CSV table of C-alpha atoms and ligand atoms in Angstrom, one decimal:
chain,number,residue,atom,x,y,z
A,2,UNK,CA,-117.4,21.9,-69.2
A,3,UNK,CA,-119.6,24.1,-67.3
A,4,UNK,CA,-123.0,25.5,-70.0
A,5,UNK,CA,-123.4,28.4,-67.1
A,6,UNK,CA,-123.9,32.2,-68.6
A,7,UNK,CA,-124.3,30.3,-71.9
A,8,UNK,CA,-127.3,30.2,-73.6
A,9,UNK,CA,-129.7,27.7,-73.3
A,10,UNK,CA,-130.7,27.6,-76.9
A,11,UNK,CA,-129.5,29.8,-79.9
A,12,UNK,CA,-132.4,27.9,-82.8
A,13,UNK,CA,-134.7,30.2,-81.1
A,14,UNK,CA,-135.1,33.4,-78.8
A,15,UNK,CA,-135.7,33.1,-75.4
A,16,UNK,CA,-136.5,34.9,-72.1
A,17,UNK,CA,-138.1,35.0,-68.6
A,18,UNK,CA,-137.2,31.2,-67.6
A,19,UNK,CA,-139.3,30.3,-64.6
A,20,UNK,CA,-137.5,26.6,-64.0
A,21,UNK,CA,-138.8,24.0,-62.1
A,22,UNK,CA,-137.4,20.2,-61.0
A,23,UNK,CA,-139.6,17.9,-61.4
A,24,UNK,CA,-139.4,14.3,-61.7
A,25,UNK,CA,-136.1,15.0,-61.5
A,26,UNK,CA,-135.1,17.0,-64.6
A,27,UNK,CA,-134.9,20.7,-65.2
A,28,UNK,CA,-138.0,22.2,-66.8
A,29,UNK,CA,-137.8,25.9,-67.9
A,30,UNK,CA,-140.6,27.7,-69.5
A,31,UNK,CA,-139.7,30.8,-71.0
A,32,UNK,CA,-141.3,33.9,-73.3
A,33,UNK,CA,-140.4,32.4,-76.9
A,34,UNK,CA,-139.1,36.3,-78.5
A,35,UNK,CA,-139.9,36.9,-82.1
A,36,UNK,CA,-137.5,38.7,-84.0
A,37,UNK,CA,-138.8,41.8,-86.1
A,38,UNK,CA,-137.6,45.4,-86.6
A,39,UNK,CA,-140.2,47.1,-85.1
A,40,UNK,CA,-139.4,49.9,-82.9
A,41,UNK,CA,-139.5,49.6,-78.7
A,42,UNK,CA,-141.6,51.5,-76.9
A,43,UNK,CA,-142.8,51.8,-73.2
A,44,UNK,CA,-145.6,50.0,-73.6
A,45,UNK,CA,-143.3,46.8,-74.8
A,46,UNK,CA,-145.4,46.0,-78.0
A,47,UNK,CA,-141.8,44.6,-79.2
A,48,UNK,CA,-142.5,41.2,-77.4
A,49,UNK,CA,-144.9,40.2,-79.7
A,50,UNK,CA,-145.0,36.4,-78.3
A,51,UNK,CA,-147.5,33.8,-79.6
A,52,UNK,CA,-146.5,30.3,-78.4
A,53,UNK,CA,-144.0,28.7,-75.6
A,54,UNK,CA,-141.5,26.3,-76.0
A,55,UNK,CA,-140.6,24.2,-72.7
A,56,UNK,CA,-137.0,23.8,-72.6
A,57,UNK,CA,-135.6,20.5,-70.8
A,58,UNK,CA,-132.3,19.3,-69.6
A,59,UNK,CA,-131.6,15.8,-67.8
A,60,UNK,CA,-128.6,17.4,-65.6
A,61,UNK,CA,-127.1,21.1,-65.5
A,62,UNK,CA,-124.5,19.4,-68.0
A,63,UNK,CA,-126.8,17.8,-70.4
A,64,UNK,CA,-127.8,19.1,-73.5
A,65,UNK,CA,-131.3,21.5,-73.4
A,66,UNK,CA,-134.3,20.4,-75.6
A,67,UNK,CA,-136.7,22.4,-77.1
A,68,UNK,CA,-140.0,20.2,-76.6
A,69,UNK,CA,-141.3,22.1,-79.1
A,70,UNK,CA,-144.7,23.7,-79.7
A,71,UNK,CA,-146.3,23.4,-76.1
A,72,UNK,CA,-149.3,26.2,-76.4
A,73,UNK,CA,-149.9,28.4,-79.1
A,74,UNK,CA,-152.5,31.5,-78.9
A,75,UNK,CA,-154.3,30.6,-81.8
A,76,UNK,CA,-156.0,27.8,-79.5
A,77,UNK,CA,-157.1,30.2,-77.0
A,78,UNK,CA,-160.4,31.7,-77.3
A,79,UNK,CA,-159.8,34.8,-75.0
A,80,UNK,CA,-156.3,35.8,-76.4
A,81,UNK,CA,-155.6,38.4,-78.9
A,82,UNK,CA,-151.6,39.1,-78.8
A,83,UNK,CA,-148.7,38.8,-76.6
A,84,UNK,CA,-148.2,35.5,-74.5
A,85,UNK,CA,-145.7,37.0,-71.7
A,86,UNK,CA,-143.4,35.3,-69.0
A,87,UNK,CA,-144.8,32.1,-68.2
A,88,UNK,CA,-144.6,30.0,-64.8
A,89,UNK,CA,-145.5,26.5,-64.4
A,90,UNK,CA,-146.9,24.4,-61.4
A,91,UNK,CA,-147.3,20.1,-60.5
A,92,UNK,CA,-150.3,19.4,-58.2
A,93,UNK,CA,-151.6,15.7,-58.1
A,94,UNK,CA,-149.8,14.3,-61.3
A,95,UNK,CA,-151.1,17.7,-63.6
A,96,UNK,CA,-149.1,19.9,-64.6
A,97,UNK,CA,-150.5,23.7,-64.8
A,98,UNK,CA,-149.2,26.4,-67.0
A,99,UNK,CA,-150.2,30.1,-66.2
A,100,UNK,CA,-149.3,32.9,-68.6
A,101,UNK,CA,-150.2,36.5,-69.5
A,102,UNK,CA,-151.8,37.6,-73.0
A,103,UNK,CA,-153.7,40.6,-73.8
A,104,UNK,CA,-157.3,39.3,-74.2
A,105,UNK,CA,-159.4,41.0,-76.5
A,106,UNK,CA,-160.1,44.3,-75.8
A,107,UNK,CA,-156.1,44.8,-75.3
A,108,UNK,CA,-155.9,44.5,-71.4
A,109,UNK,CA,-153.5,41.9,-70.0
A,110,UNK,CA,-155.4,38.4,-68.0
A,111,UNK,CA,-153.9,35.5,-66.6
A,112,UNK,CA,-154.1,32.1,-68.1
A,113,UNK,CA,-154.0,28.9,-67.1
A,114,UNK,CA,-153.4,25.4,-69.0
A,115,UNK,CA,-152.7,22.1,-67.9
A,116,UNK,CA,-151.4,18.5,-68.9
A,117,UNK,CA,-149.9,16.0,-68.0
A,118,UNK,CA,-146.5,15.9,-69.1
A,119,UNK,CA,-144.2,19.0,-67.7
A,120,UNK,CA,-143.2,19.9,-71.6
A,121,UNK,CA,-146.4,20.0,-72.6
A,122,UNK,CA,-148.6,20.2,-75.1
A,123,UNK,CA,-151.0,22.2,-72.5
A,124,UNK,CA,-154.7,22.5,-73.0
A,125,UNK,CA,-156.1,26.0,-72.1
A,126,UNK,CA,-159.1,26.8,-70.2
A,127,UNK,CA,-161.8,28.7,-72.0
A,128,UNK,CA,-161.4,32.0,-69.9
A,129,UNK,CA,-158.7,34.3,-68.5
A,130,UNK,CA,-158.2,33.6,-64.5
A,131,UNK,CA,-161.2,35.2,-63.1
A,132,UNK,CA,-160.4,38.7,-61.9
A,133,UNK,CA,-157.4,38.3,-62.8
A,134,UNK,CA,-155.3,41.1,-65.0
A,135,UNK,CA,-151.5,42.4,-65.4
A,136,UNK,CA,-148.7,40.2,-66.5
A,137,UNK,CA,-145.8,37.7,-65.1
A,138,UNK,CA,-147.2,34.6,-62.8
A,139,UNK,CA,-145.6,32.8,-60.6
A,140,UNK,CA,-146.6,30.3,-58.4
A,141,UNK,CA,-145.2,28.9,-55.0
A,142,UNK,CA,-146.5,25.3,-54.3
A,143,UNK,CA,-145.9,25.9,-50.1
A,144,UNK,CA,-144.7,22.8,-48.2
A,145,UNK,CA,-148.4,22.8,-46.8
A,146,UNK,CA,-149.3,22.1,-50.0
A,147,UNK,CA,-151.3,25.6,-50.7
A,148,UNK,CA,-150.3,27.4,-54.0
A,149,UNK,CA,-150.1,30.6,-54.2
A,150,UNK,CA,-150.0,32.7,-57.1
A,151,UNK,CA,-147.7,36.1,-57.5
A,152,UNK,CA,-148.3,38.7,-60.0
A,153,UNK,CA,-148.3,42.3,-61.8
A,154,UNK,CA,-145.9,44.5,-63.9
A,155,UNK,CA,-145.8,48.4,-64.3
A,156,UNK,CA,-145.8,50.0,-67.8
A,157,UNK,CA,-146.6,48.0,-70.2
A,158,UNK,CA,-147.8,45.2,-67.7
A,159,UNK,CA,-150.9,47.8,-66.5
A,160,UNK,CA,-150.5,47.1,-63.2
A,161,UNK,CA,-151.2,50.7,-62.2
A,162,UNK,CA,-154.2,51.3,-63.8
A,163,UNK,CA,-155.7,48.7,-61.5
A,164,UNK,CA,-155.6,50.8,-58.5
A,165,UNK,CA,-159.0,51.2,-58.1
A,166,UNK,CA,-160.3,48.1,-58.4
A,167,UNK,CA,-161.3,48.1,-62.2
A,168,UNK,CA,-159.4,49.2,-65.4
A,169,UNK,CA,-158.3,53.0,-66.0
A,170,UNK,CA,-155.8,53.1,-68.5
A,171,UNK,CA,-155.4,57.2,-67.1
A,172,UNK,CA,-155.2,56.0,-63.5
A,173,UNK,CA,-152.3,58.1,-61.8
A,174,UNK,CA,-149.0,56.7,-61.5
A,175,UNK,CA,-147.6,57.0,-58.0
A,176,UNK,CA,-144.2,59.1,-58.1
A,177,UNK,CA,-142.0,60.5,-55.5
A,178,UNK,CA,-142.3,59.8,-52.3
A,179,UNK,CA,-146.1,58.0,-52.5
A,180,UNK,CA,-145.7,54.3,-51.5
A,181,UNK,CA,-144.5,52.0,-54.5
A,182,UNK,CA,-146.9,49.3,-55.6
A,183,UNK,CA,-146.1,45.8,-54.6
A,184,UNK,CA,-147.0,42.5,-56.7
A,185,UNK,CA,-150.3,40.8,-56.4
A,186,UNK,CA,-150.9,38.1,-54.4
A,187,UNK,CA,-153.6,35.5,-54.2
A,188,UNK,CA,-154.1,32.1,-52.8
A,189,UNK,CA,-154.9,29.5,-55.7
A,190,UNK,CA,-158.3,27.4,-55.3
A,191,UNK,CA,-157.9,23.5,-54.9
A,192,UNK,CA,-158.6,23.5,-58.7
A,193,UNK,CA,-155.4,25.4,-59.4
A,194,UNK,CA,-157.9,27.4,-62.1
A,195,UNK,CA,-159.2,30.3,-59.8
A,196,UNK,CA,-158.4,32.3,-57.0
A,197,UNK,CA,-159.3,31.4,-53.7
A,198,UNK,CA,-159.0,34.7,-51.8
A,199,UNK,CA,-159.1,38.5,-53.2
A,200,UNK,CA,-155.9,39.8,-55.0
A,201,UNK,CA,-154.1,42.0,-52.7
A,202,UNK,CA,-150.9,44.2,-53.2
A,203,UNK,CA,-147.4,42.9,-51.5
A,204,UNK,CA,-146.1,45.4,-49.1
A,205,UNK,CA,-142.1,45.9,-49.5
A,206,UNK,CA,-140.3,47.7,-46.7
A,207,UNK,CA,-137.1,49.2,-45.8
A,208,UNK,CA,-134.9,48.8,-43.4
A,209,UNK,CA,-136.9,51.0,-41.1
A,210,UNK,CA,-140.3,49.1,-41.9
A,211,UNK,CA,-141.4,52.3,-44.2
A,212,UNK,CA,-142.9,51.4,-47.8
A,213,UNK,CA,-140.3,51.9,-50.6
A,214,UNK,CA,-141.3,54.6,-52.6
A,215,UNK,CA,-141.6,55.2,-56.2
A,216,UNK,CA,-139.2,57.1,-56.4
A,217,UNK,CA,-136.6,54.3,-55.2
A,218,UNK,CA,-136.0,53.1,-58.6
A,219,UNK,CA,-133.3,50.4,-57.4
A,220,UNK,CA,-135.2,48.8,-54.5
A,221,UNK,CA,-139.1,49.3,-55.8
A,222,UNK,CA,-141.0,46.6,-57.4
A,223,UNK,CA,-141.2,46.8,-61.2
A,224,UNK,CA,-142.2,43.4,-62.6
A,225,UNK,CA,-141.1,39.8,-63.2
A,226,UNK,CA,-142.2,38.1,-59.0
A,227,UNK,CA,-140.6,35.0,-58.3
A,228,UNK,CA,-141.1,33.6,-54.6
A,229,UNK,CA,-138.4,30.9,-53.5
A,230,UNK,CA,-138.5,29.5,-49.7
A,231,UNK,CA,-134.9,29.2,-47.4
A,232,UNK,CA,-134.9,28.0,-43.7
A,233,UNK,CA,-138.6,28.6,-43.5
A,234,UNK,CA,-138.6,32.1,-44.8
A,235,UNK,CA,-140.1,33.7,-48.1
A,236,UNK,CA,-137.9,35.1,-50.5
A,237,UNK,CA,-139.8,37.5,-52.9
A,238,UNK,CA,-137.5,38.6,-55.9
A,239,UNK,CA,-138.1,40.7,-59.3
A,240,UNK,CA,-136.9,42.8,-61.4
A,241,UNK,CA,-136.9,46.9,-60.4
A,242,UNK,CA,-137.3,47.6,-64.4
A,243,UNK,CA,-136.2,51.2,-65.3
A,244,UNK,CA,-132.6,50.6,-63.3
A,245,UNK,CA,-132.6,46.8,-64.5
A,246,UNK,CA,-131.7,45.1,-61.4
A,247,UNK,CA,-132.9,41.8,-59.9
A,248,UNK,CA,-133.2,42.5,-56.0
A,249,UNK,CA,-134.7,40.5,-53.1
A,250,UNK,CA,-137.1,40.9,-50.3
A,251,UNK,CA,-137.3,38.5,-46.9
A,252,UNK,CA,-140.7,37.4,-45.3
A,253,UNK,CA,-142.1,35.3,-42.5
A,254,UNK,CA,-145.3,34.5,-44.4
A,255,UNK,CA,-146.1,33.7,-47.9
A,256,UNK,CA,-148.2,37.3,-48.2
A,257,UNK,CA,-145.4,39.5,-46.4
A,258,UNK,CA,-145.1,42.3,-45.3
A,259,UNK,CA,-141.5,41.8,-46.7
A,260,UNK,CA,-138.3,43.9,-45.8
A,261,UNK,CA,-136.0,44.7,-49.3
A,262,UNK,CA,-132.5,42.8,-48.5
A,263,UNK,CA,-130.4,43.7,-51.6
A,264,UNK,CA,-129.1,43.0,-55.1
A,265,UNK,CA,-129.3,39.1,-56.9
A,266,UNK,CA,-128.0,40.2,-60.2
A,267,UNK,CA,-126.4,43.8,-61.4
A,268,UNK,CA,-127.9,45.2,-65.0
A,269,UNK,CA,-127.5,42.2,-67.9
A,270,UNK,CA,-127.7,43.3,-72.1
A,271,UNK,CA,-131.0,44.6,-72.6
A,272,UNK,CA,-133.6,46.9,-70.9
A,273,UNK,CA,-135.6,43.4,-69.5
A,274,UNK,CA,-134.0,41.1,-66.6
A,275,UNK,CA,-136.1,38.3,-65.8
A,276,UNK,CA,-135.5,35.4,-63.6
A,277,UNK,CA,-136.0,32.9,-61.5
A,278,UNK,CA,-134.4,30.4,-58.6
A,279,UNK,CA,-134.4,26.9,-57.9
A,280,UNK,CA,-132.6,24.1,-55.8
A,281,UNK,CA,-131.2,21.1,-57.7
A,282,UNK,CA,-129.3,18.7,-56.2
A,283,UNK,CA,-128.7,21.0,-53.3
A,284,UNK,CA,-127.4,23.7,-55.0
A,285,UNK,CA,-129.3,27.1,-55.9
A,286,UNK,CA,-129.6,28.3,-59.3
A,287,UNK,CA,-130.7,31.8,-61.0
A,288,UNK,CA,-132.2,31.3,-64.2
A,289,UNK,CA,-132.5,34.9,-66.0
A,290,UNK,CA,-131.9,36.2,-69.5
A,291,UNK,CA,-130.1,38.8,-71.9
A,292,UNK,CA,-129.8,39.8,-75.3
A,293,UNK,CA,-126.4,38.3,-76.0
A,294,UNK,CA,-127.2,36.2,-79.1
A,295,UNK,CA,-128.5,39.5,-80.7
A,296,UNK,CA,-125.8,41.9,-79.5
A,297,UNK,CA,-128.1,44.1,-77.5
A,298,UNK,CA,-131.8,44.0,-79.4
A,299,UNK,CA,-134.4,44.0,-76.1
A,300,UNK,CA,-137.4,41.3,-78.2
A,301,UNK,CA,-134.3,39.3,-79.4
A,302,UNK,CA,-133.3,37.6,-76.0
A,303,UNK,CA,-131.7,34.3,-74.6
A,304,UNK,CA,-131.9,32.6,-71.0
A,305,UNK,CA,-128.9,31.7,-69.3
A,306,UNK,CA,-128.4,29.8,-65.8
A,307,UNK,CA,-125.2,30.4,-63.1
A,308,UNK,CA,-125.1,29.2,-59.6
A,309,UNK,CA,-126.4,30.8,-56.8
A,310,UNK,CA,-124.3,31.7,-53.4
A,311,UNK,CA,-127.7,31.7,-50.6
A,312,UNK,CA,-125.8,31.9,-47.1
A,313,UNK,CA,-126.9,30.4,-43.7
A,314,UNK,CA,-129.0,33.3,-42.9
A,315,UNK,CA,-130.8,33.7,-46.2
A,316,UNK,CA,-128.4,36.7,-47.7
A,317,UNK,CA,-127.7,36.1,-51.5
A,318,UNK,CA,-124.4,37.2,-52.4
A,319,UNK,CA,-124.8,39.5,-56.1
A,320,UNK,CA,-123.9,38.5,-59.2
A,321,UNK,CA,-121.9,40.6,-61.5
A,322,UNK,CA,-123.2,38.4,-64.7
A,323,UNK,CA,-120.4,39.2,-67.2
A,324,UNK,CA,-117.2,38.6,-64.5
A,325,UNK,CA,-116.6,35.2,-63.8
B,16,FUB,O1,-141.2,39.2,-72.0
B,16,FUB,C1,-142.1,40.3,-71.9
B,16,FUB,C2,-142.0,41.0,-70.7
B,16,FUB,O2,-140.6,41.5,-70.6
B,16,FUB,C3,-142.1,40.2,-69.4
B,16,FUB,O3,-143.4,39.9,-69.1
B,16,FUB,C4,-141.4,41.1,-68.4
B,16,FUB,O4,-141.1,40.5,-67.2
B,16,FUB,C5,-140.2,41.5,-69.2
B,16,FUB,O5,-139.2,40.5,-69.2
């Protein structure tokens, strides 16, 4: 019997699954959700996350494990609250994890962590990234073997008040019709641990190669990157937040510009959506999540996988995710 649209795992909640084949299994590493009843707010201080779990499965039809206790903030010095979506990477044998936490004078950095087993346990670094700041890694590992690391979220994720090069929580948020922000980009040192080349902001375009606007809630970039590569191209996806789609972008290059294509997944339970894509046995797969398993509560979430239709020419047909 097929486990797609099912949750992974009900012991615990889970959300924003960046999954990853390696060695042959599936590796997902989610947010691990802990349940409260405090109250939501724009600046998401309901996902109040302290730890990841690594989930595992043998096959798509095998049972998923919870590995357990793979890094936990109290064993970072830099961290003060909330360990956000995670992504993971393999270079030479090690295994990297990068994640976002608020460090401690409350502004979101990038972490890194590495071992030497995909599930984990991971052994921070000392320090954030190195100028790095906002929320939601994730890495490409190009066929070139450069990495390249993909970041940012609006709101909560303080990706706006960036704009000038160093932290203003007042900075201006663009509106109407002033360009949209893009995610961050950088290329990933040897080391995996530091950037290689200055952070820049990924241009998304329309069909007529203008800038999406801020005012295009359902194309614009919100949060939530994840880069995936097809016939050669780039594939930039993420969530657009406030209209809770999961939409898609093509490229020739692994920094754009990229040209919006259309919709992955229409609006799942929950204000969040959260995913991400990967090839197993040649099929494609979205991993993503909702709040089924708490009938609606947005910090009480589960991850879910369903096959993915990507056509000749790159086109991804959209998922309704509650129509079979
Ligand atoms: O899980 C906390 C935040 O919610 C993530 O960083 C965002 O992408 C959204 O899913």
């Amino acid at each position: 019997m097929s486990e797609q649209r099912r949750p992974l795992v009900s012991h615990i909640f889970t959300a924003d699954p960046s999954a990853h084949v390696f060695n042959g299994k599936i590796y997902v590493y989610p947010s691990h959700d802990i349940p409260h009843d405090g109250e939501d707010n724009d600046d998401g201080d309901e996902y109040r996350m302290e730890d990841y779990h690594i989930l595992s499965m043998d096959s798509l039809d095998a049972p998923c494990v919870d590995n357990g206790c793979a890094l936990h903030m109290k064993d970072i010095p830099w961290v003060s609250k909330q360990m956000w979506a995670p992504d993971a990477a393999c270079k030479d044998g090690k295994y990297y994890l990068y994640f976002p936490a608020r460090d401690k004078d409350g502004i979101f950095r990038l972490g890194v962590a590495v071992s030497d087993d995909p599930a984990g346990p991971f052994k921070p670094e000392d320090n954030y990234i190195p100028g790095s700041y906002s929320i939601d890694p994730a890495v490409l590992m190009d066929d070139d073997g450069r990495a390249y690391i993909y970041y940012g979220g609006l709101w909560g994720g303080q990706l706006e008040m960036w704009q000038s090069g160093s932290f203003d929580p007042n900075a201006h948020r663009p509106e109407g019709d002033e360009p949209a922000l893009g995610p961050m980009f950088a290329e990933l040192d040897a080391d995996m641990k530091h950037f290689k080349t200055e952070p820049k902001h990924l241009q998304i375009l329309d069909e007529n190669g203008k800038p999406l606007t801020a005012a295009d809630e359902d194309r614009r970039y919100f949060e939530g990157p994840w880069m995936h590569k097809f016939n050669g191209k780039y594939y930039l996806s993420y969530s657009t937040g406030t209209t809770h789609y999961l939409v898609y972008a093509e490229g020739d290059k692994p920094d754009g510009p990229f040209t919006y294509k259309g919709r992955i997944m229409e609006p799942v339970l929950g204000w969040t959506t959260h995913h991400s894509i990967v090839e197993y046995q040649g099929k494609w797969y979205l991993f993503y999540h909702d709040c089924e398993l708490s009938n609606g509560i947005n910090h009480r979430r589960c991850v879910k996988f369903t096959e993915l239709t990507i056509h000749e020419d790159g086109t991804i047909d959209t998922i309704i995710p509650y129509e079979e």
